[in-house]
């Protein structure tokens, strides 16, 4: 089954329904958040100090992930309570250990995958409920969800390889060669075996790779687009005793066509491994698809005829 994972940014107020009054949510600055967990997606956040909710309706497999930022810097700071429900049923919220005095991005607030519920194709309603205490704030960043099989694309941002939600090797556009190891402690997949490759096939105009830096010793790796000359990039030393996650490793603009990109590790075992959190892909728009020989113009996935709405059955815990 060929699916993709769509990205929905906090600024997409067409798709996201923020609870009224909308003034309960504010556009938040990300400049004061430290960088150990990477930048906020699209450099935007919506914050709230109230009891509030966000509703999102989508057509997909029922699998999703909701991401936000947490601020534990302010005095007496406490954690907000974030719960999610899909079609009225509660989903999973991971438990973290937090360092008081830090503020960080890219925390998974709630999710649903095959460990949580049985997959159901169709229309779904996701409700994110936020309950703040007197001294807490929650920052909503983005959500990602799995599409129906063989979706029709129209310039959406896609995510592939995010192991917090499904195994990296299960993303349909990715293919991993030998030498890769799952890293459960930071939800990534990595290799330090020279010659190990990961291949990504997609139709799009931009590709970015995000990963972890967990050593002070830098390393190198190339990526190769459509069998052209490889382009090298540096896996920089972290410069700290902490692992830096969700770090941009490379970002490249591409021509309007189908692409095959191969990323290869060719560094040393004493330096940073090639550690992958996820790829971000800008898919082709309808107009770009129409400009390619043999590709007909098709409607956006947002306007596909809906499947019959199905209620999922929570998986026993």
PDB file of N, CA and C in Angstrom, residues 124-181:
ATOM      1  N   UNK A 124     -12.003  11.177   9.303  1.00  0.00           N
ATOM      2  CA  UNK A 124     -11.802  11.137  10.752  1.00  0.00           C
ATOM      3  C   UNK A 124     -11.806  12.551  11.318  1.00  0.00           C
ATOM      4  N   UNK A 125     -12.170  12.655  12.593  1.00  0.00           N
ATOM      5  CA  UNK A 125     -12.103  13.926  13.320  1.00  0.00           C
ATOM      6  C   UNK A 125     -11.120  13.768  14.486  1.00  0.00           C
ATOM      7  N   UNK A 126     -10.079  14.567  14.452  1.00  0.00           N
ATOM      8  CA  UNK A 126      -9.085  14.607  15.523  1.00  0.00           C
ATOM      9  C   UNK A 126      -9.335  15.840  16.379  1.00  0.00           C
ATOM     10  N   UNK A 127      -9.457  15.646  17.692  1.00  0.00           N
ATOM     11  CA  UNK A 127      -9.627  16.764  18.625  1.00  0.00           C
ATOM     12  C   UNK A 127      -8.454  16.759  19.601  1.00  0.00           C
ATOM     13  N   UNK A 128      -7.750  17.891  19.660  1.00  0.00           N
ATOM     14  CA  UNK A 128      -6.625  18.082  20.583  1.00  0.00           C
ATOM     15  C   UNK A 128      -7.115  18.963  21.719  1.00  0.00           C
ATOM     16  N   UNK A 129      -7.154  18.428  22.937  1.00  0.00           N
ATOM     17  CA  UNK A 129      -7.611  19.180  24.100  1.00  0.00           C
ATOM     18  C   UNK A 129      -6.415  19.595  24.948  1.00  0.00           C
ATOM     19  N   UNK A 130      -6.356  20.883  25.279  1.00  0.00           N
ATOM     20  CA  UNK A 130      -5.261  21.442  26.070  1.00  0.00           C
ATOM     21  C   UNK A 130      -5.828  21.949  27.387  1.00  0.00           C
ATOM     22  N   UNK A 131      -5.263  21.478  28.485  1.00  0.00           N
ATOM     23  CA  UNK A 131      -5.642  21.971  29.804  1.00  0.00           C
ATOM     24  C   UNK A 131      -4.389  22.522  30.475  1.00  0.00           C
ATOM     25  N   UNK A 132      -4.360  23.826  30.680  1.00  0.00           N
ATOM     26  CA  UNK A 132      -3.221  24.488  31.304  1.00  0.00           C
ATOM     27  C   UNK A 132      -3.493  24.751  32.786  1.00  0.00           C
ATOM     28  N   UNK A 133      -2.421  24.704  33.569  1.00  0.00           N
ATOM     29  CA  UNK A 133      -2.499  25.159  34.958  1.00  0.00           C
ATOM     30  C   UNK A 133      -2.209  26.656  34.991  1.00  0.00           C
ATOM     31  N   UNK A 134      -2.147  27.222  36.187  1.00  0.00           N
ATOM     32  CA  UNK A 134      -1.905  28.664  36.323  1.00  0.00           C
ATOM     33  C   UNK A 134      -0.575  29.058  35.691  1.00  0.00           C
ATOM     34  N   UNK A 135       0.439  28.165  35.772  1.00  0.00           N
ATOM     35  CA  UNK A 135       1.777  28.532  35.340  1.00  0.00           C
ATOM     36  C   UNK A 135       2.250  27.792  34.092  1.00  0.00           C
ATOM     37  N   UNK A 136       1.360  27.184  33.341  1.00  0.00           N
ATOM     38  CA  UNK A 136       1.807  26.412  32.178  1.00  0.00           C
ATOM     39  C   UNK A 136       1.371  27.058  30.872  1.00  0.00           C
ATOM     40  N   UNK A 137       2.091  26.718  29.806  1.00  0.00           N
ATOM     41  CA  UNK A 137       1.790  27.165  28.448  1.00  0.00           C
ATOM     42  C   UNK A 137       2.061  26.005  27.499  1.00  0.00           C
ATOM     43  N   UNK A 138       1.177  25.829  26.519  1.00  0.00           N
ATOM     44  CA  UNK A 138       1.486  24.857  25.477  1.00  0.00           C
ATOM     45  C   UNK A 138       1.599  25.554  24.143  1.00  0.00           C
ATOM     46  N   UNK A 139       2.564  25.087  23.338  1.00  0.00           N
ATOM     47  CA  UNK A 139       2.839  25.641  22.025  1.00  0.00           C
ATOM     48  C   UNK A 139       2.572  24.564  20.982  1.00  0.00           C
ATOM     49  N   UNK A 140       1.560  24.778  20.154  1.00  0.00           N
ATOM     50  CA  UNK A 140       1.248  23.835  19.067  1.00  0.00           C
ATOM     51  C   UNK A 140       2.097  24.176  17.860  1.00  0.00           C
ATOM     52  N   UNK A 141       2.753  23.141  17.279  1.00  0.00           N
ATOM     53  CA  UNK A 141       3.650  23.343  16.147  1.00  0.00           C
ATOM     54  C   UNK A 141       3.046  22.797  14.849  1.00  0.00           C
ATOM     55  N   UNK A 142       2.828  21.484  14.783  1.00  0.00           N
ATOM     56  CA  UNK A 142       2.275  20.897  13.566  1.00  0.00           C
ATOM     57  C   UNK A 142       1.695  19.527  13.888  1.00  0.00           C
ATOM     58  N   UNK A 143       0.961  18.993  12.935  1.00  0.00           N
ATOM     59  CA  UNK A 143       0.554  17.598  13.002  1.00  0.00           C
ATOM     60  C   UNK A 143       0.862  16.950  11.662  1.00  0.00           C
ATOM     61  N   UNK A 144       1.011  15.644  11.678  1.00  0.00           N
ATOM     62  CA  UNK A 144       1.248  14.874  10.467  1.00  0.00           C
ATOM     63  C   UNK A 144       0.318  13.676  10.486  1.00  0.00           C
ATOM     64  N   UNK A 145      -0.197  13.292   9.314  1.00  0.00           N
ATOM     65  CA  UNK A 145      -1.125  12.169   9.270  1.00  0.00           C
ATOM     66  C   UNK A 145      -0.905  11.361   7.994  1.00  0.00           C
ATOM     67  N   UNK A 146      -1.269  10.076   8.066  1.00  0.00           N
ATOM     68  CA  UNK A 146      -1.075   9.180   6.928  1.00  0.00           C
ATOM     69  C   UNK A 146      -2.258   9.265   5.985  1.00  0.00           C
ATOM     70  N   UNK A 147      -1.952   9.377   4.704  1.00  0.00           N
ATOM     71  CA  UNK A 147      -2.975   9.542   3.673  1.00  0.00           C
ATOM     72  C   UNK A 147      -3.686   8.227   3.376  1.00  0.00           C
ATOM     73  N   UNK A 148      -4.705   8.319   2.551  1.00  0.00           N
ATOM     74  CA  UNK A 148      -5.273   7.146   1.923  1.00  0.00           C
ATOM     75  C   UNK A 148      -4.255   6.550   0.950  1.00  0.00           C
ATOM     76  N   UNK A 149      -4.402   5.287   0.556  1.00  0.00           N
ATOM     77  CA  UNK A 149      -3.479   4.712  -0.432  1.00  0.00           C
ATOM     78  C   UNK A 149      -3.507   5.483  -1.748  1.00  0.00           C
ATOM     79  N   UNK A 150      -2.325   5.625  -2.354  1.00  0.00           N
ATOM     80  CA  UNK A 150      -2.170   6.259  -3.661  1.00  0.00           C
ATOM     81  C   UNK A 150      -2.837   7.637  -3.715  1.00  0.00           C
ATOM     82  N   UNK A 151      -2.437   8.559  -2.844  1.00  0.00           N
ATOM     83  CA  UNK A 151      -3.100   9.869  -2.794  1.00  0.00           C
ATOM     84  C   UNK A 151      -2.759  10.728  -4.002  1.00  0.00           C
ATOM     85  N   UNK A 152      -3.623  11.672  -4.285  1.00  0.00           N
ATOM     86  CA  UNK A 152      -3.387  12.669  -5.324  1.00  0.00           C
ATOM     87  C   UNK A 152      -2.808  13.909  -4.650  1.00  0.00           C
ATOM     88  N   UNK A 153      -1.655  14.378  -5.122  1.00  0.00           N
ATOM     89  CA  UNK A 153      -0.912  15.441  -4.452  1.00  0.00           C
ATOM     90  C   UNK A 153      -1.067  16.767  -5.176  1.00  0.00           C
ATOM     91  N   UNK A 154      -0.872  17.850  -4.417  1.00  0.00           N
ATOM     92  CA  UNK A 154      -0.965  19.189  -4.999  1.00  0.00           C
ATOM     93  C   UNK A 154      -0.092  20.166  -4.225  1.00  0.00           C
ATOM     94  N   UNK A 155       1.207  19.913  -4.199  1.00  0.00           N
ATOM     95  CA  UNK A 155       2.145  20.847  -3.591  1.00  0.00           C
ATOM     96  C   UNK A 155       2.250  20.760  -2.086  1.00  0.00           C
ATOM     97  N   UNK A 156       1.701  19.707  -1.459  1.00  0.00           N
ATOM     98  CA  UNK A 156       1.761  19.584  -0.012  1.00  0.00           C
ATOM     99  C   UNK A 156       3.179  19.261   0.458  1.00  0.00           C
ATOM    100  N   UNK A 157       3.445  19.581   1.723  1.00  0.00           N
ATOM    101  CA  UNK A 157       4.683  19.161   2.369  1.00  0.00           C
ATOM    102  C   UNK A 157       4.460  17.773   2.948  1.00  0.00           C
ATOM    103  N   UNK A 158       5.416  16.875   2.685  1.00  0.00           N
ATOM    104  CA  UNK A 158       5.322  15.495   3.131  1.00  0.00           C
ATOM    105  C   UNK A 158       6.467  15.176   4.077  1.00  0.00           C
ATOM    106  N   UNK A 159       6.218  14.256   4.999  1.00  0.00           N
ATOM    107  CA  UNK A 159       7.257  13.782   5.913  1.00  0.00           C
ATOM    108  C   UNK A 159       7.440  12.281   5.684  1.00  0.00           C
ATOM    109  N   UNK A 160       8.697  11.828   5.699  1.00  0.00           N
ATOM    110  CA  UNK A 160       8.981  10.403   5.523  1.00  0.00           C
ATOM    111  C   UNK A 160      10.117   9.995   6.445  1.00  0.00           C
ATOM    112  N   UNK A 161       9.950   8.854   7.108  1.00  0.00           N
ATOM    113  CA  UNK A 161      11.014   8.302   7.937  1.00  0.00           C
ATOM    114  C   UNK A 161      10.889   8.553   9.419  1.00  0.00           C
ATOM    115  N   UNK A 162       9.837   9.243   9.857  1.00  0.00           N
ATOM    116  CA  UNK A 162       9.669   9.582  11.273  1.00  0.00           C
ATOM    117  C   UNK A 162       9.350   8.320  12.071  1.00  0.00           C
ATOM    118  N   UNK A 163      10.333   7.819  12.796  1.00  0.00           N
ATOM    119  CA  UNK A 163      10.205   6.552  13.489  1.00  0.00           C
ATOM    120  C   UNK A 163       9.409   6.662  14.785  1.00  0.00           C
ATOM    121  N   UNK A 164       9.082   7.871  15.228  1.00  0.00           N
ATOM    122  CA  UNK A 164       8.209   8.003  16.389  1.00  0.00           C
ATOM    123  C   UNK A 164       6.801   7.493  16.099  1.00  0.00           C
ATOM    124  N   UNK A 165       6.429   7.434  14.817  1.00  0.00           N
ATOM    125  CA  UNK A 165       5.056   7.094  14.454  1.00  0.00           C
ATOM    126  C   UNK A 165       4.951   5.696  13.851  1.00  0.00           C
ATOM    127  N   UNK A 166       5.770   5.387  12.864  1.00  0.00           N
ATOM    128  CA  UNK A 166       5.844   4.033  12.314  1.00  0.00           C
ATOM    129  C   UNK A 166       7.311   3.752  12.022  1.00  0.00           C
ATOM    130  N   UNK A 167       7.716   2.482  11.874  1.00  0.00           N
ATOM    131  CA  UNK A 167       9.117   2.191  11.554  1.00  0.00           C
ATOM    132  C   UNK A 167       9.557   2.901  10.277  1.00  0.00           C
ATOM    133  N   UNK A 168      10.772   3.436  10.291  1.00  0.00           N
ATOM    134  CA  UNK A 168      11.268   4.196   9.140  1.00  0.00           C
ATOM    135  C   UNK A 168      11.180   3.399   7.846  1.00  0.00           C
ATOM    136  N   UNK A 169      11.464   2.104   7.911  1.00  0.00           N
ATOM    137  CA  UNK A 169      11.458   1.270   6.710  1.00  0.00           C
ATOM    138  C   UNK A 169      10.062   1.041   6.156  1.00  0.00           C
ATOM    139  N   UNK A 170       9.000   1.418   6.904  1.00  0.00           N
ATOM    140  CA  UNK A 170       7.628   1.210   6.452  1.00  0.00           C
ATOM    141  C   UNK A 170       7.080   2.374   5.636  1.00  0.00           C
ATOM    142  N   UNK A 171       7.834   3.466   5.511  1.00  0.00           N
ATOM    143  CA  UNK A 171       7.397   4.573   4.660  1.00  0.00           C
ATOM    144  C   UNK A 171       7.603   4.166   3.203  1.00  0.00           C
ATOM    145  N   UNK A 172       6.555   4.286   2.392  1.00  0.00           N
ATOM    146  CA  UNK A 172       6.561   3.692   1.058  1.00  0.00           C
ATOM    147  C   UNK A 172       7.619   4.290   0.134  1.00  0.00           C
ATOM    148  N   UNK A 173       8.014   5.529   0.326  1.00  0.00           N
ATOM    149  CA  UNK A 173       8.984   6.133  -0.580  1.00  0.00           C
ATOM    150  C   UNK A 173      10.434   5.874  -0.168  1.00  0.00           C
ATOM    151  N   UNK A 174      10.658   5.195   0.965  1.00  0.00           N
ATOM    152  CA  UNK A 174      12.013   4.956   1.467  1.00  0.00           C
ATOM    153  C   UNK A 174      12.419   3.497   1.301  1.00  0.00           C
ATOM    154  N   UNK A 175      13.715   3.299   1.022  1.00  0.00           N
ATOM    155  CA  UNK A 175      14.294   1.963   0.935  1.00  0.00           C
ATOM    156  C   UNK A 175      15.682   2.003   1.579  1.00  0.00           C
ATOM    157  N   UNK A 176      15.884   1.196   2.643  1.00  0.00           N
ATOM    158  CA  UNK A 176      17.150   1.160   3.370  1.00  0.00           C
ATOM    159  C   UNK A 176      17.945  -0.082   2.974  1.00  0.00           C
ATOM    160  N   UNK A 177      19.240   0.115   2.694  1.00  0.00           N
ATOM    161  CA  UNK A 177      20.131  -1.000   2.444  1.00  0.00           C
ATOM    162  C   UNK A 177      20.642  -1.584   3.747  1.00  0.00           C
ATOM    163  N   UNK A 178      21.619  -2.492   3.680  1.00  0.00           N
ATOM    164  CA  UNK A 178      22.185  -3.078   4.901  1.00  0.00           C
ATOM    165  C   UNK A 178      22.934  -2.045   5.737  1.00  0.00           C
ATOM    166  N   UNK A 179      23.045  -2.327   7.042  1.00  0.00           N
ATOM    167  CA  UNK A 179      23.883  -1.526   7.915  1.00  0.00           C
ATOM    168  C   UNK A 179      23.157  -0.531   8.794  1.00  0.00           C
ATOM    169  N   UNK A 180      21.828  -0.452   8.687  1.00  0.00           N
ATOM    170  CA  UNK A 180      21.057   0.530   9.466  1.00  0.00           C
ATOM    171  C   UNK A 180      20.542  -0.112  10.751  1.00  0.00           C
ATOM    172  N   UNK A 181      20.535   0.680  11.828  1.00  0.00           N
ATOM    173  CA  UNK A 181      20.120   0.208  13.147  1.00  0.00           C
ATOM    174  C   UNK A 181      19.098   1.186  13.718  1.00  0.00           C
TER     175      UNK A 181
END
